[in-house]
mmCIF file of C-alpha atoms in Angstrom:
data_model
loop_
_atom_site.group_PDB
_atom_site.id
_atom_site.type_symbol
_atom_site.label_atom_id
_atom_site.label_comp_id
_atom_site.label_asym_id
_atom_site.label_seq_id
_atom_site.Cartn_x
_atom_site.Cartn_y
_atom_site.Cartn_z
ATOM 1 C CA MET A 1 100.991 138.229 92.506
ATOM 2 C CA ASN A 2 103.689 135.729 93.511
ATOM 3 C CA HIS A 3 105.233 135.243 96.947
ATOM 4 C CA THR A 4 108.178 137.556 96.210
ATOM 5 C CA GLU A 5 105.857 140.412 95.263
ATOM 6 C CA PHE A 6 103.767 139.827 98.376
ATOM 7 C CA PHE A 7 106.794 139.908 100.708
ATOM 8 C CA ARG A 8 107.952 143.093 99.005
ATOM 9 C CA ALA A 9 104.542 144.722 99.552
ATOM 10 C CA LEU A 10 104.540 143.483 103.148
ATOM 11 C CA GLY A 11 107.975 144.990 103.779
ATOM 12 C CA GLU A 12 106.898 148.317 102.293
ATOM 13 C CA GLY A 13 103.644 148.358 104.248
ATOM 14 C CA GLU A 14 101.540 148.353 101.082
ATOM 15 C CA LEU A 15 98.810 145.912 102.077
ATOM 16 C CA SER A 16 95.669 146.188 99.977
ATOM 17 C CA GLY A 17 93.588 143.097 100.696
ATOM 18 C CA PRO A 18 91.505 141.092 100.688
ATOM 19 C CA TYR A 19 94.030 138.398 99.833
ATOM 20 C CA LEU A 20 93.658 134.815 98.667
ATOM 21 C CA PHE A 21 96.698 132.635 99.438
ATOM 22 C CA VAL A 22 96.865 129.599 97.112
ATOM 23 C CA GLY A 23 99.508 127.200 95.805
ATOM 24 C CA GLU A 24 101.315 124.067 96.879
ATOM 25 C CA GLU A 25 104.302 125.666 98.665
ATOM 26 C CA GLN A 26 102.804 125.533 102.152
ATOM 27 C CA TYR A 27 105.995 126.409 104.048
ATOM 28 C CA VAL A 28 106.389 129.818 102.390
ATOM 29 C CA LYS A 29 102.636 130.389 102.572
ATOM 30 C CA GLU A 30 102.702 129.836 106.330
ATOM 31 C CA GLN A 31 105.723 132.137 106.676
ATOM 32 C CA ALA A 32 103.818 134.863 104.818
ATOM 33 C CA LEU A 33 100.860 134.458 107.164
ATOM 34 C CA ASN A 34 103.111 134.528 110.250
ATOM 35 C CA GLN A 35 104.826 137.738 109.102
ATOM 36 C CA LEU A 36 101.462 139.288 108.326
ATOM 37 C CA ARG A 37 100.120 138.259 111.717
ATOM 38 C CA ALA A 38 103.159 139.784 113.444
ATOM 39 C CA LEU A 39 102.064 143.217 112.189
ATOM 40 C CA PHE A 40 98.842 142.914 114.177
ATOM 41 C CA LEU A 41 100.384 141.685 117.435
ATOM 42 C CA ASP A 42 100.649 144.101 120.316
ATOM 43 C CA ASP A 43 102.787 143.828 123.461
ATOM 44 C CA ALA A 44 99.830 144.725 125.638
ATOM 45 C CA LEU A 45 96.945 143.202 123.684
ATOM 46 C CA GLY A 46 98.681 140.132 122.248
ATOM 47 C CA ASP A 47 96.730 138.709 119.331
ATOM 48 C CA PHE A 48 93.466 140.374 120.342
ATOM 49 C CA ASN A 49 93.138 141.918 116.866
ATOM 50 C CA CYS A 50 93.844 138.631 115.039
ATOM 51 C CA GLN A 51 91.038 136.169 114.368
ATOM 52 C CA ALA A 52 91.270 132.811 112.598
ATOM 53 C CA LEU A 53 88.220 131.035 111.153
ATOM 54 C CA GLU A 54 88.259 127.399 110.070
ATOM 55 C CA ALA A 55 86.026 126.529 107.074
ATOM 56 C CA PRO A 56 83.447 129.201 108.010
ATOM 57 C CA GLY A 57 80.247 130.196 106.263
ATOM 58 C CA ALA A 58 79.702 133.574 104.625
ATOM 59 C CA GLN A 59 77.923 135.191 107.603
ATOM 60 C CA GLU A 60 80.672 134.167 110.034
ATOM 61 C CA ILE A 61 83.267 135.812 107.752
ATOM 62 C CA ILE A 62 81.188 138.977 107.436
ATOM 63 C CA ASP A 63 80.614 139.169 111.213
ATOM 64 C CA ALA A 64 84.357 138.805 111.853
ATOM 65 C CA GLY A 65 85.154 141.439 109.239
ATOM 66 C CA GLU A 66 82.604 143.875 110.669
ATOM 67 C CA THR A 67 83.952 143.539 114.209
ATOM 68 C CA LEU A 68 85.817 146.719 115.086
ATOM 69 C CA PRO A 69 89.492 146.521 116.072
ATOM 70 C CA PHE A 70 90.384 147.260 119.693
ATOM 71 C CA MET A 71 92.734 150.204 120.245
ATOM 72 C CA ALA A 72 94.160 149.765 116.733
ATOM 73 C CA PRO A 73 93.284 150.987 113.227
ATOM 74 C CA ARG A 74 92.829 147.512 111.763
ATOM 75 C CA ARG A 75 92.357 143.858 112.612
ATOM 76 C CA LEU A 76 93.356 140.663 110.760
ATOM 77 C CA VAL A 77 90.828 137.973 109.837
ATOM 78 C CA VAL A 78 92.254 134.710 108.452
ATOM 79 C CA VAL A 79 89.766 132.418 106.690
ATOM 80 C CA ARG A 80 91.206 128.914 106.359
ATOM 81 C CA ASP A 81 89.898 126.499 103.731
ATOM 82 C CA CYS A 82 86.697 128.267 102.786
ATOM 83 C CA ALA A 83 84.222 125.784 101.267
ATOM 84 C CA LEU A 84 83.076 128.484 98.826
ATOM 85 C CA LEU A 85 86.478 128.224 97.103
ATOM 86 C CA ARG A 86 87.012 124.476 97.307
ATOM 87 C CA MET A 87 87.419 122.269 94.253
ATOM 88 C CA GLY A 88 84.944 119.385 94.019
ATOM 89 C CA GLY A 89 83.222 117.835 96.998
ATOM 90 C CA ARG A 90 79.580 118.245 97.930
ATOM 91 C CA ALA A 91 78.141 121.696 97.334
ATOM 92 C CA LEU A 92 76.802 123.599 100.319
ATOM 93 C CA ARG A 93 73.025 123.581 100.584
ATOM 94 C CA ASP A 94 72.828 127.359 100.144
ATOM 95 C CA GLU A 95 76.186 127.839 98.385
ATOM 96 C CA LYS A 96 74.948 130.266 95.732
ATOM 97 C CA GLU A 97 73.252 132.474 98.308
ATOM 98 C CA GLN A 98 76.358 132.475 100.540
ATOM 99 C CA ALA A 99 78.715 133.168 97.613
ATOM 100 C CA ASP A 100 76.520 136.044 96.391
ATOM 101 C CA ARG A 101 76.347 137.584 99.858
ATOM 102 C CA LEU A 102 80.098 137.355 100.463
ATOM 103 C CA ALA A 103 81.037 138.547 96.946
ATOM 104 C CA ASP A 104 78.779 141.603 97.369
ATOM 105 C CA TRP A 105 80.301 142.373 100.797
ATOM 106 C CA LEU A 106 83.923 142.240 99.632
ATOM 107 C CA PRO A 107 86.380 143.938 99.900
ATOM 108 C CA GLY A 108 84.951 144.520 103.382
ATOM 109 C CA PRO A 109 85.562 147.505 105.665
ATOM 110 C CA GLU A 110 88.881 149.362 105.881
ATOM 111 C CA SER A 111 89.112 148.323 109.523
ATOM 112 C CA ALA A 112 89.706 144.652 108.605
ATOM 113 C CA LEU A 113 92.281 142.869 106.465
ATOM 114 C CA ILE A 114 90.730 139.625 105.209
ATOM 115 C CA VAL A 115 93.035 136.768 104.148
ATOM 116 C CA PHE A 116 91.590 133.597 102.608
ATOM 117 C CA TYR A 117 94.095 130.775 103.122
ATOM 118 C CA GLN A 118 93.506 127.674 100.979
ATOM 119 C CA ARG A 119 95.544 124.546 101.725
ATOM 120 C CA GLY A 120 93.942 122.309 99.107
ATOM 121 C CA GLU A 121 92.757 122.701 95.546
ATOM 122 C CA TYR A 122 90.601 125.673 94.653
ATOM 123 C CA ASP A 123 88.144 126.345 91.850
ATOM 124 C CA LYS A 124 88.705 129.444 89.704
ATOM 125 C CA ARG A 125 85.122 129.168 88.438
ATOM 126 C CA LYS A 126 83.667 129.885 91.879
ATOM 127 C CA LYS A 127 82.011 133.258 92.324
ATOM 128 C CA LEU A 128 84.054 133.993 95.447
ATOM 129 C CA TYR A 129 87.326 133.403 93.585
ATOM 130 C CA GLN A 130 86.252 135.744 90.811
ATOM 131 C CA ALA A 131 85.229 138.391 93.362
ATOM 132 C CA LEU A 132 88.609 138.130 95.115
ATOM 133 C CA GLN A 133 90.380 138.371 91.764
ATOM 134 C CA LYS A 134 88.451 141.549 90.942
ATOM 135 C CA LYS A 135 88.379 143.237 94.359
ATOM 136 C CA GLY A 136 91.520 141.873 95.994
ATOM 137 C CA GLN A 137 94.800 140.055 95.333
ATOM 138 C CA ILE A 138 95.478 136.398 94.499
ATOM 139 C CA VAL A 139 98.893 135.388 95.903
ATOM 140 C CA GLN A 140 100.347 132.281 94.254
ATOM 141 C CA PHE A 141 102.789 130.266 96.362
ATOM 142 C CA SER A 142 104.542 128.011 93.841
ATOM 143 C CA PRO A 143 107.683 125.877 94.429
ATOM 144 C CA LEU A 144 110.820 128.001 94.432
ATOM 145 C CA GLN A 145 112.857 128.259 91.238
ATOM 146 C CA ASP A 146 116.356 126.735 91.182
ATOM 147 C CA GLN A 147 118.507 129.635 92.376
ATOM 148 C CA GLU A 148 116.045 130.774 95.030
ATOM 149 C CA LEU A 149 115.688 127.177 96.215
ATOM 150 C CA PHE A 150 119.459 126.644 96.455
ATOM 151 C CA ALA A 151 119.840 129.967 98.300
ATOM 152 C CA TRP A 152 117.160 128.886 100.800
ATOM 153 C CA ILE A 153 118.882 125.529 101.423
ATOM 154 C CA ARG A 154 122.256 127.244 101.947
ATOM 155 C CA ALA A 155 120.703 129.764 104.341
ATOM 156 C CA GLU A 156 118.947 127.051 106.376
ATOM 157 C CA ALA A 157 122.181 125.038 106.615
ATOM 158 C CA LYS A 158 124.081 128.171 107.686
ATOM 159 C CA LYS A 159 121.613 128.709 110.554
ATOM 160 C CA ARG A 160 122.825 125.350 111.844
ATOM 161 C CA ASN A 161 126.511 126.199 111.265
ATOM 162 C CA ARG A 162 126.704 123.801 108.334
ATOM 163 C CA SER A 163 127.292 124.101 104.600
ATOM 164 C CA LEU A 164 126.671 121.845 101.605
ATOM 165 C CA ALA A 165 129.089 120.830 98.879
ATOM 166 C CA PRO A 166 127.850 122.024 95.448
ATOM 167 C CA ASP A 167 126.951 118.501 94.283
ATOM 168 C CA ALA A 168 125.170 117.814 97.605
ATOM 169 C CA LEU A 169 123.221 121.049 97.233
ATOM 170 C CA ARG A 170 121.908 119.969 93.820
ATOM 171 C CA ARG A 171 121.287 116.399 94.902
ATOM 172 C CA LEU A 172 119.072 117.141 97.918
ATOM 173 C CA PRO A 173 116.019 118.580 96.066
ATOM 174 C CA GLU A 174 116.558 116.030 93.303
ATOM 175 C CA LEU A 175 116.054 113.215 95.828
ATOM 176 C CA SER A 176 113.639 114.768 98.304
ATOM 177 C CA GLY A 177 111.613 117.148 96.154
ATOM 178 C CA ARG A 178 111.157 120.912 96.162
ATOM 179 C CA MET A 179 108.653 121.420 98.990
ATOM 180 C CA LEU A 180 110.383 123.439 101.703
ATOM 181 C CA SER A 181 108.620 121.650 104.568
ATOM 182 C CA ASP A 182 110.128 118.363 103.351
ATOM 183 C CA LEU A 183 113.557 119.909 102.748
ATOM 184 C CA HIS A 184 113.478 121.459 106.216
ATOM 185 C CA GLN A 185 113.090 117.991 107.742
ATOM 186 C CA GLU A 186 115.822 116.566 105.511
ATOM 187 C CA LEU A 187 118.234 119.326 106.546
ATOM 188 C CA GLU A 188 117.503 118.600 110.206
ATOM 189 C CA LYS A 189 118.507 114.968 109.606
ATOM 190 C CA LEU A 190 121.579 115.872 107.570
ATOM 191 C CA CYS A 191 122.815 118.385 110.134
ATOM 192 C CA ALA A 192 122.556 115.758 112.876
ATOM 193 C CA TYR A 193 124.169 113.030 110.738
ATOM 194 C CA GLY A 194 127.701 111.861 111.404
ATOM 195 C CA ALA A 195 129.784 114.266 113.448
ATOM 196 C CA GLY A 196 127.135 116.965 113.109
ATOM 197 C CA GLU A 197 129.642 119.533 111.867
ATOM 198 C CA GLY A 198 131.479 120.675 108.754
ATOM 199 C CA GLU A 199 130.399 120.386 105.129
ATOM 200 C CA ILE A 200 127.547 118.100 104.124
ATOM 201 C CA THR A 201 128.749 115.934 101.245
ATOM 202 C CA LEU A 202 127.059 114.155 98.353
ATOM 203 C CA ALA A 203 127.659 110.858 100.173
ATOM 204 C CA ASP A 204 125.838 112.240 103.232
ATOM 205 C CA VAL A 205 122.810 113.226 101.145
ATOM 206 C CA ASP A 206 122.705 109.860 99.374
ATOM 207 C CA ALA A 207 122.944 108.060 102.710
ATOM 208 C CA VAL A 208 120.344 110.041 104.655
ATOM 209 C CA ALA A 209 117.891 111.881 102.390
ATOM 210 C CA THR A 210 114.410 110.473 101.826
ATOM 211 C CA ARG A 211 113.581 109.710 98.189
ATOM 212 C CA THR A 212 110.316 110.958 96.744
ATOM 213 C CA ALA A 213 108.143 108.500 94.850
ATOM 214 C CA SER A 214 108.763 110.522 91.692
ATOM 215 C CA PHE A 215 112.541 110.149 92.011
ATOM 216 C CA THR A 216 112.236 106.422 92.748
ATOM 217 C CA VAL A 217 110.141 105.961 89.588
ATOM 218 C CA PHE A 218 112.782 107.872 87.647
ATOM 219 C CA GLN A 219 115.392 105.445 89.000
ATOM 220 C CA LEU A 220 113.129 102.523 88.098
ATOM 221 C CA ILE A 221 113.008 103.690 84.469
ATOM 222 C CA ASP A 222 116.787 104.169 84.484
ATOM 223 C CA ILE A 223 117.342 100.628 85.784
ATOM 224 C CA ALA A 224 114.808 99.214 83.339
ATOM 225 C CA ALA A 225 116.603 100.951 80.443
ATOM 226 C CA ARG A 226 119.665 98.869 81.334
ATOM 227 C CA GLY A 227 117.604 95.676 81.121
ATOM 228 C CA ASP A 228 117.829 94.954 84.857
ATOM 229 C CA ILE A 229 114.480 93.252 85.458
ATOM 230 C CA ALA A 230 115.285 92.195 89.042
ATOM 231 C CA GLY A 231 116.450 95.696 89.949
ATOM 232 C CA ALA A 232 113.381 97.344 88.410
ATOM 233 C CA LEU A 233 111.085 94.956 90.274
ATOM 234 C CA ARG A 234 112.884 95.715 93.549
ATOM 235 C CA MET A 235 112.233 99.418 92.992
ATOM 236 C CA TYR A 236 108.571 98.716 92.199
ATOM 237 C CA ARG A 237 108.105 96.615 95.337
ATOM 238 C CA ALA A 238 109.896 99.236 97.452
ATOM 239 C CA LEU A 239 107.386 101.817 96.255
ATOM 240 C CA MET A 240 104.544 99.470 97.177
ATOM 241 C CA GLU A 241 106.020 98.941 100.666
ATOM 242 C CA GLU A 242 106.170 102.729 101.109
ATOM 243 C CA GLY A 243 102.411 102.867 100.577
ATOM 244 C CA GLN A 244 102.251 103.908 96.926
ATOM 245 C CA SER A 245 99.296 102.421 95.043
ATOM 246 C CA PRO A 246 99.852 100.532 91.769
ATOM 247 C CA LEU A 247 97.739 103.097 89.897
ATOM 248 C CA GLY A 248 99.738 105.900 91.485
ATOM 249 C CA ILE A 249 102.981 104.253 90.365
ATOM 250 C CA LEU A 250 101.533 103.741 86.886
ATOM 251 C CA SER A 251 100.606 107.431 86.726
ATOM 252 C CA LEU A 252 104.148 108.470 87.731
ATOM 253 C CA LEU A 253 105.626 106.067 85.171
ATOM 254 C CA ALA A 254 103.454 107.498 82.406
ATOM 255 C CA ARG A 255 104.258 111.096 83.391
ATOM 256 C CA ASN A 256 108.014 110.447 83.412
ATOM 257 C CA LEU A 257 107.829 108.610 80.101
ATOM 258 C CA ARG A 258 105.848 111.460 78.503
ATOM 259 C CA ASN A 259 108.568 113.844 79.646
ATOM 260 C CA LEU A 260 111.216 111.571 78.124
ATOM 261 C CA LEU A 261 109.321 111.448 74.828
ATOM 262 C CA ARG A 262 108.967 115.231 74.789
ATOM 263 C CA ALA A 263 112.683 115.613 75.504
ATOM 264 C CA LYS A 264 113.543 113.110 72.770
ATOM 265 C CA ARG A 265 111.421 114.921 70.190
ATOM 266 C CA MET A 266 112.747 118.345 71.167
ATOM 267 C CA SER A 267 116.305 117.021 70.887
ATOM 268 C CA ALA A 268 115.588 115.510 67.462
ATOM 269 C CA ALA A 269 114.152 118.830 66.253
ATOM 270 C CA GLY A 270 117.326 120.684 67.161
ATOM 271 C CA ARG A 271 119.767 121.324 69.939
ATOM 272 C CA VAL A 272 117.839 121.728 73.204
ATOM 273 C CA SER A 273 119.284 122.927 76.506
ATOM 274 C CA ALA A 274 118.179 121.959 79.990
ATOM 275 C CA PRO A 275 116.756 125.456 80.712
ATOM 276 C CA VAL A 276 114.657 125.319 77.520
ATOM 277 C CA LEU A 277 113.323 121.870 78.406
ATOM 278 C CA ALA A 278 112.734 122.945 82.015
ATOM 279 C CA LYS A 279 110.535 125.796 80.822
ATOM 280 C CA ALA A 280 108.648 123.584 78.351
ATOM 281 C CA LEU A 281 107.949 120.865 80.936
ATOM 282 C CA SER A 282 107.547 123.137 83.990
ATOM 283 C CA MET A 283 110.314 121.396 85.921
ATOM 284 C CA PRO A 284 113.522 122.533 87.629
ATOM 285 C CA THR A 285 116.670 122.743 85.503
ATOM 286 C CA PHE A 286 118.425 119.909 87.320
ATOM 287 C CA ALA A 287 115.455 117.620 86.621
ATOM 288 C CA ALA A 288 115.511 118.678 82.963
ATOM 289 C CA GLU A 289 119.208 117.765 82.743
ATOM 290 C CA ARG A 290 118.414 114.356 84.215
ATOM 291 C CA THR A 291 115.520 113.896 81.762
ATOM 292 C CA LEU A 292 117.666 114.787 78.743
ATOM 293 C CA ASN A 293 120.360 112.332 79.818
ATOM 294 C CA GLN A 294 117.858 109.553 80.386
ATOM 295 C CA ALA A 295 116.051 110.183 77.085
ATOM 296 C CA ARG A 296 119.256 109.281 75.216
ATOM 297 C CA ALA A 297 118.853 105.658 76.369
ATOM 298 C CA TYR A 298 115.637 105.220 74.352
ATOM 299 C CA GLN A 299 114.538 105.368 70.756
ATOM 300 C CA GLU A 300 111.457 107.479 70.118
ATOM 301 C CA GLU A 301 109.454 104.499 68.895
ATOM 302 C CA THR A 302 110.327 102.650 72.121
ATOM 303 C CA LEU A 303 108.952 105.452 74.264
ATOM 304 C CA VAL A 304 105.766 105.563 72.189
ATOM 305 C CA ALA A 305 105.368 101.802 72.656
ATOM 306 C CA VAL A 306 105.976 102.045 76.398
ATOM 307 C CA LEU A 307 103.375 104.799 76.764
ATOM 308 C CA ARG A 308 100.905 102.724 74.778
ATOM 309 C CA ALA A 309 101.596 99.839 77.160
ATOM 310 C CA CYS A 310 100.926 102.146 80.136
ATOM 311 C CA ALA A 311 97.578 103.144 78.643
ATOM 312 C CA GLU A 312 96.675 99.504 77.993
ATOM 313 C CA ALA A 313 97.603 98.506 81.563
ATOM 314 C CA ASP A 314 95.476 101.359 82.901
ATOM 315 C CA TRP A 315 92.519 100.199 80.790
ATOM 316 C CA ARG A 316 92.897 96.541 81.886
ATOM 317 C CA ILE A 317 92.934 97.591 85.545
ATOM 318 C CA LYS A 318 89.965 99.944 85.315
ATOM 319 C CA SER A 319 87.912 97.503 83.234
ATOM 320 C CA GLY A 320 88.505 94.765 85.802
ATOM 321 C CA GLN A 321 90.425 92.477 83.426
ATOM 322 C CA GLU A 322 93.548 92.413 85.601
ATOM 323 C CA LYS A 323 94.479 93.195 89.188
ATOM 324 C CA ASP A 324 96.306 96.490 89.547
ATOM 325 C CA GLU A 325 99.436 95.157 91.288
ATOM 326 C CA GLU A 326 99.916 92.368 88.748
ATOM 327 C CA ALA A 327 99.274 94.615 85.739
ATOM 328 C CA VAL A 328 101.885 97.183 86.785
ATOM 329 C CA GLU A 329 104.381 94.465 87.690
ATOM 330 C CA CYS A 330 103.995 92.955 84.203
ATOM 331 C CA LEU A 331 104.519 96.425 82.736
ATOM 332 C CA VAL A 332 107.750 96.878 84.711
ATOM 333 C CA ILE A 333 109.002 93.497 83.439
ATOM 334 C CA ALA A 334 108.107 94.440 79.866
ATOM 335 C CA LEU A 335 109.805 97.820 80.233
ATOM 336 C CA SER A 336 112.971 96.045 81.378
ATOM 337 C CA ALA A 337 113.015 93.561 78.469
ATOM 338 C CA ARG A 338 116.046 94.294 76.356
ATOM 339 C CA ASP A 339 114.116 94.110 73.081
ATOM 340 C CA PHE A 340 111.270 96.296 74.525
ATOM 341 C CA GLN A 341 108.550 94.087 73.011
ATOM 342 C CA LEU A 342 105.747 95.674 75.012
ATOM 343 C CA SER A 343 102.600 94.820 73.103
#
């Protein structure tokens, strides 16, 4: 089940938990929880029939679920960041026993709606996940697709009596990413910028919006493709000043370059559109358009060589042969060399 299907079920009153909320789009996930919680609020009782548990054990969840609602047919129990679903980390001392007990208890009594709310990574191999998949509903909160994302941005701007020019609308998530919590903050800044009224322009977005590390790396590659060593190094050092680690920057470089190579090969195999590439690379259409345009600056053999250089830099760092900051800086210089002699 995705977020759209969940909101539809919520609106129609067709709630059939238990639910597991997962996915990286925290803003929409929190909205879903707030709307769900609103159903259990009462003018007289307040949130008496709503209970939130933070990283609880199995017995605490069961006790909360078995507690009878007060003057209502049902109560809401929200389980945040359950360790029995978490990816990695130290296992609980009696994890198997707790997971078995909770899996056997689910879906719980009709008098309680149980919602597991995971903010971090989760492990599909865990017994609790498999029990929730079988006896309940997994709700995936993924980043919004292009049209839904643009509609959300327009609606949020309208709430503030502002609008965005079409090119500004496309530019904002390109610079600041697709997470709604981040875009919400960027819109707050943009709506307060300048005169604080009228249409938000492309120039406004370029002047005010925060760049993600991923976009900055994309710009770095673009500058390097033009042979601008000084410019590429400035971008690299700006990323470092923003707190990005050299290995993190190297990882983003390699990921962007792999996307460019994939785009180059798909283009060589036949005419490829941005929507087709977006689907193949699991990226928004506007990012796919940008990737296709950038891929034209490179030969396929160049991209292969650059990726090989990334792998070699990673190996030198992790084997202790070279310091991480120096190794990535040398890679950026090599990437910017006009003859692309990277080995």
